[in-house]
């Protein structure tokens, strides 16, 4: 067990028996992270805590997970009930489409729940239909999208940013134009196209990190490296920390999606090994303090 207290700032739960998640309930589709049929079953708080039992887990943050798009607040409501009953998760990041005219009202509905902290609207755009999450590129530059996005800062809400590295220039501009909105990069920039793209990913990460209001979650590395090892992910982990600095990085599991590629222990044992020479203060920031700070938990 890691003796440093762990906050996991990126995990998911789902109850496909009682709730509706199109990507799960309707069967596996081609995806950026391969065949996910092995995780199409209920994954409840008890399952998550069981997977994490060997780590010193003290808090967690739940990220939106493709809940029924007709009722995005339903996921927040469901999670708050779990948190009230079990203590976890301590933070909830829900879903909203900033292009919708009523997004302000939707945010206010989310905010009725005390653990709600922010929004993720995944922005991944790719030429491969299996890897794209959007119907067109550069959505964040559209006036109607930005009109919705500016509602976050009015409510002290953060934005979880999921994208591919070649979109980072676009979202650097967004971060620059909304300097008072905390943006949290998901999955180390979600580099899913193989090691030949490493240099392009690193250069784009450097650009995005120029915006001081962007932090980086180091997670999801299995989605681009299905048979990863500590050494194969080391360049991504070390580069992210070098580029963003220890004050703007945090480690996360992306469970149960990354359960497709490894155990919970394997992920955090790798992070521990990679940072073994770091000071205790810096390791505390990466495993605990920064998640607590950025998600206000």
Coordinates of N, CA, C and O in Angstrom, one line a residue, residues 105-201:
X105 N -29.5 27.2 -17.2 CA -30.5 26.5 -16.3 C -30.0 25.1 -15.9 O -30.2 24.7 -14.8
X106 N -29.4 24.4 -16.9 CA -28.9 23.1 -16.6 C -27.8 23.1 -15.5 O -27.7 22.3 -14.6
X107 N -26.9 24.0 -15.7 CA -25.8 24.2 -14.7 C -26.4 24.4 -13.3 O -25.9 23.9 -12.3
X108 N -27.4 25.3 -13.2 CA -28.1 25.5 -11.9 C -28.7 24.3 -11.3 O -28.7 24.1 -10.1
X109 N -29.2 23.4 -12.2 CA -29.8 22.2 -11.7 C -28.7 21.3 -11.2 O -28.9 20.7 -10.1
X110 N -27.6 21.2 -11.8 CA -26.5 20.4 -11.3 C -26.0 20.9 -10.0 O -25.7 20.2 -9.1
X111 N -26.0 22.3 -9.8 CA -25.5 22.9 -8.6 C -26.4 22.7 -7.4 O -26.0 23.1 -6.3
X112 N -27.6 22.1 -7.6 CA -28.4 21.8 -6.4 C -27.7 20.7 -5.5 O -28.1 20.5 -4.4
X113 N -26.7 20.0 -6.1 CA -26.1 18.9 -5.4 C -24.8 19.3 -4.9 O -23.9 19.8 -5.7
X114 N -24.5 19.1 -3.6 CA -23.4 19.8 -2.9 C -22.0 19.3 -3.4 O -21.0 20.0 -3.3
X115 N -21.9 18.1 -4.0 CA -20.6 17.6 -4.4 C -20.3 18.0 -5.9 O -19.2 17.7 -6.4
X116 N -21.2 18.7 -6.5 CA -21.0 19.1 -7.9 C -19.9 20.1 -8.0 O -19.9 21.1 -7.3
X117 N -18.9 19.9 -9.0 CA -17.8 20.8 -9.1 C -17.6 21.4 -10.5 O -16.9 22.4 -10.6
X118 N -18.0 20.7 -11.5 CA -17.7 21.2 -12.8 C -18.3 20.4 -13.9 O -19.2 19.5 -13.7
X119 N -17.9 20.7 -15.2 CA -18.5 20.1 -16.4 C -17.4 19.5 -17.2 O -16.3 20.0 -17.3
X120 N -17.7 18.3 -17.8 CA -16.9 17.8 -18.9 C -17.8 17.6 -20.1 O -18.8 16.9 -20.1
X121 N -17.5 18.3 -21.2 CA -18.0 18.0 -22.5 C -16.8 17.6 -23.4 O -16.0 18.4 -23.7
X122 N -16.7 16.3 -23.6 CA -15.6 15.8 -24.4 C -15.5 16.4 -25.7 O -16.5 16.4 -26.5
X123 N -14.3 16.9 -26.1 CA -14.1 17.6 -27.4 C -13.3 16.9 -28.4 O -12.9 17.5 -29.4
X124 N -13.0 15.6 -28.2 CA -12.2 14.9 -29.1 C -12.7 14.9 -30.5 O -13.8 14.5 -30.8
X125 N -11.9 15.4 -31.5 CA -12.3 15.3 -32.9 C -11.1 14.6 -33.6 O -10.0 15.0 -33.5
X126 N -11.5 13.6 -34.4 CA -10.5 12.8 -35.1 C -11.0 12.4 -36.5 O -12.3 12.3 -36.7
X127 N -10.1 12.2 -37.4 CA -10.6 11.8 -38.8 C -11.1 10.3 -38.8 O -11.8 9.9 -39.7
X128 N -10.7 9.5 -37.8 CA -11.2 8.2 -37.6 C -12.5 8.2 -36.9 O -12.6 8.7 -35.8
X129 N -13.6 7.8 -37.6 CA -15.0 7.9 -36.9 C -15.0 7.2 -35.6 O -15.8 7.6 -34.7
X130 N -14.2 6.2 -35.4 CA -14.3 5.4 -34.1 C -13.7 6.3 -33.0 O -14.0 6.0 -31.8
X131 N -12.9 7.3 -33.3 CA -12.2 8.0 -32.3 C -12.7 9.4 -32.1 O -12.3 10.2 -31.2
X132 N -13.7 9.8 -32.9 CA -14.3 11.2 -32.8 C -15.5 11.2 -31.8 O -16.3 10.3 -31.8
X133 N -15.6 12.3 -31.1 CA -16.7 12.5 -30.1 C -17.6 13.7 -30.6 O -18.6 13.9 -30.0
X134 N -17.2 14.4 -31.6 CA -17.9 15.6 -32.1 C -18.3 15.4 -33.5 O -17.7 14.6 -34.3
X135 N -19.3 16.2 -33.9 CA -19.8 16.2 -35.3 C -19.0 17.1 -36.2 O -19.1 17.0 -37.4
X136 N -18.2 18.0 -35.6 CA -17.3 18.8 -36.4 C -16.2 19.4 -35.6 O -16.2 19.3 -34.4
X137 N -15.1 19.9 -36.3 CA -14.0 20.4 -35.6 C -14.2 21.8 -35.1 O -15.1 22.5 -35.5
X138 N -13.3 22.2 -34.1 CA -13.3 23.6 -33.6 C -14.6 24.1 -33.1 O -14.9 25.3 -33.2
X139 N -15.3 23.2 -32.4 CA -16.6 23.6 -31.8 C -16.3 24.8 -30.8 O -17.2 25.7 -30.6
X140 N -15.2 24.7 -30.1 CA -15.0 25.7 -29.0 C -14.8 27.2 -29.6 O -14.9 28.1 -28.8
X141 N -14.6 27.3 -30.8 CA -14.5 28.6 -31.4 C -15.8 29.2 -31.9 O -15.9 30.4 -32.2
X142 N -16.9 28.4 -31.8 CA -18.2 28.9 -32.2 C -18.8 29.8 -31.1 O -18.7 29.5 -29.9
X143 N -19.4 30.9 -31.5 CA -19.9 31.9 -30.6 C -20.9 31.3 -29.6 O -21.0 31.6 -28.4
X144 N -21.8 30.4 -30.1 CA -22.8 29.8 -29.3 C -22.2 28.9 -28.2 O -22.7 28.8 -27.1
X145 N -21.1 28.2 -28.5 CA -20.5 27.3 -27.6 C -19.8 28.2 -26.5 O -20.0 27.9 -25.3
X146 N -19.2 29.2 -26.9 CA -18.5 30.1 -25.9 C -19.5 30.8 -25.0 O -19.2 31.1 -23.9
X147 N -20.6 31.1 -25.6 CA -21.7 31.8 -24.8 C -22.1 30.9 -23.6 O -22.3 31.3 -22.5
X148 N -22.1 29.6 -23.9 CA -22.4 28.7 -22.8 C -21.3 28.5 -21.8 O -21.4 28.4 -20.6
X149 N -20.1 28.4 -22.4 CA -18.9 28.1 -21.6 C -18.7 29.2 -20.6 O -18.2 29.0 -19.4
X150 N -19.0 30.5 -20.9 CA -18.7 31.6 -20.0 C -19.6 31.5 -18.7 O -19.4 32.2 -17.7
X151 N -20.6 30.6 -18.8 CA -21.5 30.5 -17.6 C -20.8 29.8 -16.5 O -21.2 29.9 -15.3
X152 N -19.7 29.1 -16.8 CA -18.9 28.3 -15.7 C -18.3 29.3 -14.7 O -18.5 29.1 -13.5
X153 N -17.7 30.3 -15.2 CA -17.0 31.2 -14.3 C -17.9 31.9 -13.4 O -17.6 32.3 -12.2
X154 N -19.2 32.2 -13.8 CA -20.2 32.8 -13.0 C -20.5 32.0 -11.8 O -21.0 32.5 -10.8
X155 N -20.3 30.7 -11.9 CA -20.7 29.7 -10.8 C -19.5 29.1 -10.1 O -19.6 28.1 -9.4
X156 N -18.3 29.6 -10.4 CA -17.0 29.0 -9.9 C -16.9 27.5 -10.2 O -16.6 26.7 -9.3
X157 N -17.3 27.1 -11.4 CA -17.2 25.7 -11.8 C -16.0 25.5 -12.7 O -15.6 26.4 -13.5
X158 N -15.4 24.4 -12.7 CA -14.2 24.0 -13.5 C -14.7 23.3 -14.8 O -15.8 22.9 -14.9
X159 N -13.7 23.2 -15.7 CA -14.0 22.5 -16.9 C -13.0 21.4 -17.2 O -11.8 21.7 -17.2
X160 N -13.5 20.2 -17.3 CA -12.6 19.1 -17.6 C -12.5 18.9 -19.1 O -13.5 18.7 -19.8
X161 N -11.3 19.0 -19.6 CA -11.1 19.1 -21.1 C -10.5 17.7 -21.6 O -9.4 17.3 -21.2
X162 N -11.3 17.1 -22.4 CA -10.8 15.8 -23.1 C -10.7 16.1 -24.6 O -11.7 16.5 -25.2
X163 N -9.5 15.9 -25.2 CA -9.2 16.2 -26.5 C -8.1 15.4 -27.0 O -7.5 14.6 -26.3
X164 N -7.6 15.6 -28.3 CA -6.4 15.0 -28.8 C -5.4 16.2 -29.0 O -5.7 17.3 -29.1
X165 N -4.1 15.7 -29.1 CA -3.1 16.7 -29.0 C -3.1 17.8 -30.0 O -2.8 19.0 -29.8
X166 N -3.5 17.5 -31.2 CA -3.6 18.5 -32.3 C -4.6 19.5 -32.1 O -4.7 20.5 -32.8
X167 N -5.5 19.4 -31.1 CA -6.5 20.4 -30.8 C -6.0 21.3 -29.7 O -6.8 22.3 -29.3
X168 N -4.8 21.2 -29.2 CA -4.4 21.9 -28.0 C -4.2 23.4 -28.3 O -4.4 24.2 -27.4
X169 N -3.8 23.7 -29.5 CA -3.7 25.2 -29.9 C -5.0 25.8 -29.7 O -5.2 26.9 -29.2
X170 N -6.1 25.2 -30.2 CA -7.4 25.7 -30.1 C -7.8 25.9 -28.7 O -8.4 27.0 -28.3
X171 N -7.5 25.0 -27.8 CA -7.9 25.1 -26.4 C -7.0 26.0 -25.6 O -7.3 26.5 -24.5
X172 N -5.7 26.2 -26.0 CA -4.9 27.2 -25.5 C -5.6 28.6 -25.6 O -5.6 29.4 -24.7
X173 N -6.1 28.8 -26.8 CA -6.8 30.1 -27.1 C -8.0 30.2 -26.1 O -8.3 31.3 -25.6
X174 N -8.8 29.1 -25.9 CA -9.9 29.2 -25.0 C -9.4 29.5 -23.6 O -10.0 30.4 -22.9
X175 N -8.4 28.8 -23.1 CA -7.9 29.1 -21.8 C -7.4 30.5 -21.6 O -7.6 31.2 -20.6
X176 N -6.7 31.0 -22.7 CA -6.3 32.4 -22.6 C -7.4 33.4 -22.6 O -7.4 34.4 -21.9
X177 N -8.5 33.1 -23.3 CA -9.7 34.0 -23.4 C -10.5 33.9 -22.1 O -11.3 34.8 -21.9
X178 N -10.4 32.8 -21.4 CA -11.2 32.7 -20.1 C -10.2 32.4 -19.0 O -10.3 31.3 -18.4
X179 N -9.4 33.3 -18.6 CA -8.3 33.1 -17.6 C -8.8 32.8 -16.2 O -8.0 32.2 -15.4
X180 N -10.0 33.1 -15.9 CA -10.5 32.8 -14.6 C -11.3 31.5 -14.4 O -11.8 31.2 -13.4
X181 N -11.3 30.7 -15.5 CA -11.9 29.4 -15.5 C -10.8 28.4 -15.4 O -9.9 28.3 -16.2
X182 N -10.9 27.5 -14.3 CA -10.0 26.4 -14.2 C -10.3 25.3 -15.2 O -11.4 24.8 -15.2
X183 N -9.3 25.0 -16.0 CA -9.4 23.9 -17.0 C -8.5 22.8 -16.6 O -7.4 23.0 -16.2
X184 N -9.0 21.6 -16.6 CA -8.3 20.4 -16.2 C -8.2 19.4 -17.4 O -9.2 18.8 -17.8
X185 N -7.0 19.3 -17.9 CA -6.8 18.4 -19.0 C -7.0 16.9 -18.6 O -6.4 16.5 -17.6
X186 N -7.7 16.2 -19.3 CA -8.0 14.8 -19.0 C -7.0 13.8 -19.7 O -6.5 14.1 -20.9
X187 N -6.6 12.8 -19.1 CA -5.9 11.6 -19.7 C -4.6 12.0 -20.4 O -4.3 11.5 -21.5
X188 N -3.9 12.9 -19.8 CA -2.5 13.3 -20.3 C -2.6 13.7 -21.8 O -1.6 13.5 -22.5
X189 N -3.7 14.2 -22.2 CA -3.9 14.6 -23.6 C -4.4 13.5 -24.5 O -4.4 13.7 -25.7
X190 N -4.7 12.4 -23.9 CA -5.3 11.2 -24.7 C -4.6 10.9 -26.0 O -5.1 11.0 -27.1
X191 N -3.3 10.5 -25.8 CA -2.5 10.2 -27.0 C -2.8 8.8 -27.4 O -2.2 7.8 -26.9
X192 N -3.7 8.6 -28.3 CA -4.1 7.2 -28.7 C -3.6 6.7 -30.0 O -4.0 5.6 -30.5
X193 N -2.7 7.5 -30.6 CA -2.2 7.1 -32.0 C -0.8 6.5 -32.1 O -0.3 6.5 -33.2
X194 N -0.3 6.1 -30.9 CA 1.0 5.4 -31.0 C 2.2 6.3 -30.8 O 2.2 7.5 -30.9
X195 N 3.4 5.6 -30.5 CA 4.6 6.3 -30.2 C 5.1 7.3 -31.3 O 5.9 8.2 -31.0
X196 N 4.7 7.0 -32.5 CA 5.2 7.9 -33.6 C 4.7 9.3 -33.4 O 5.2 10.3 -34.1
X197 N 3.7 9.5 -32.6 CA 3.1 10.8 -32.4 C 3.6 11.5 -31.1 O 3.1 12.6 -30.8
X198 N 4.6 10.9 -30.5 CA 5.0 11.4 -29.2 C 5.5 12.8 -29.3 O 5.2 13.7 -28.5
X199 N 6.4 13.1 -30.3 CA 6.9 14.5 -30.4 C 5.9 15.5 -30.7 O 5.9 16.6 -30.1
X200 N 4.9 15.2 -31.5 CA 3.8 16.1 -31.7 C 3.0 16.3 -30.5 O 2.6 17.5 -30.2
X201 N 2.7 15.3 -29.7 CA 2.0 15.4 -28.5 C 2.8 16.3 -27.5 O 2.2 17.2 -26.9

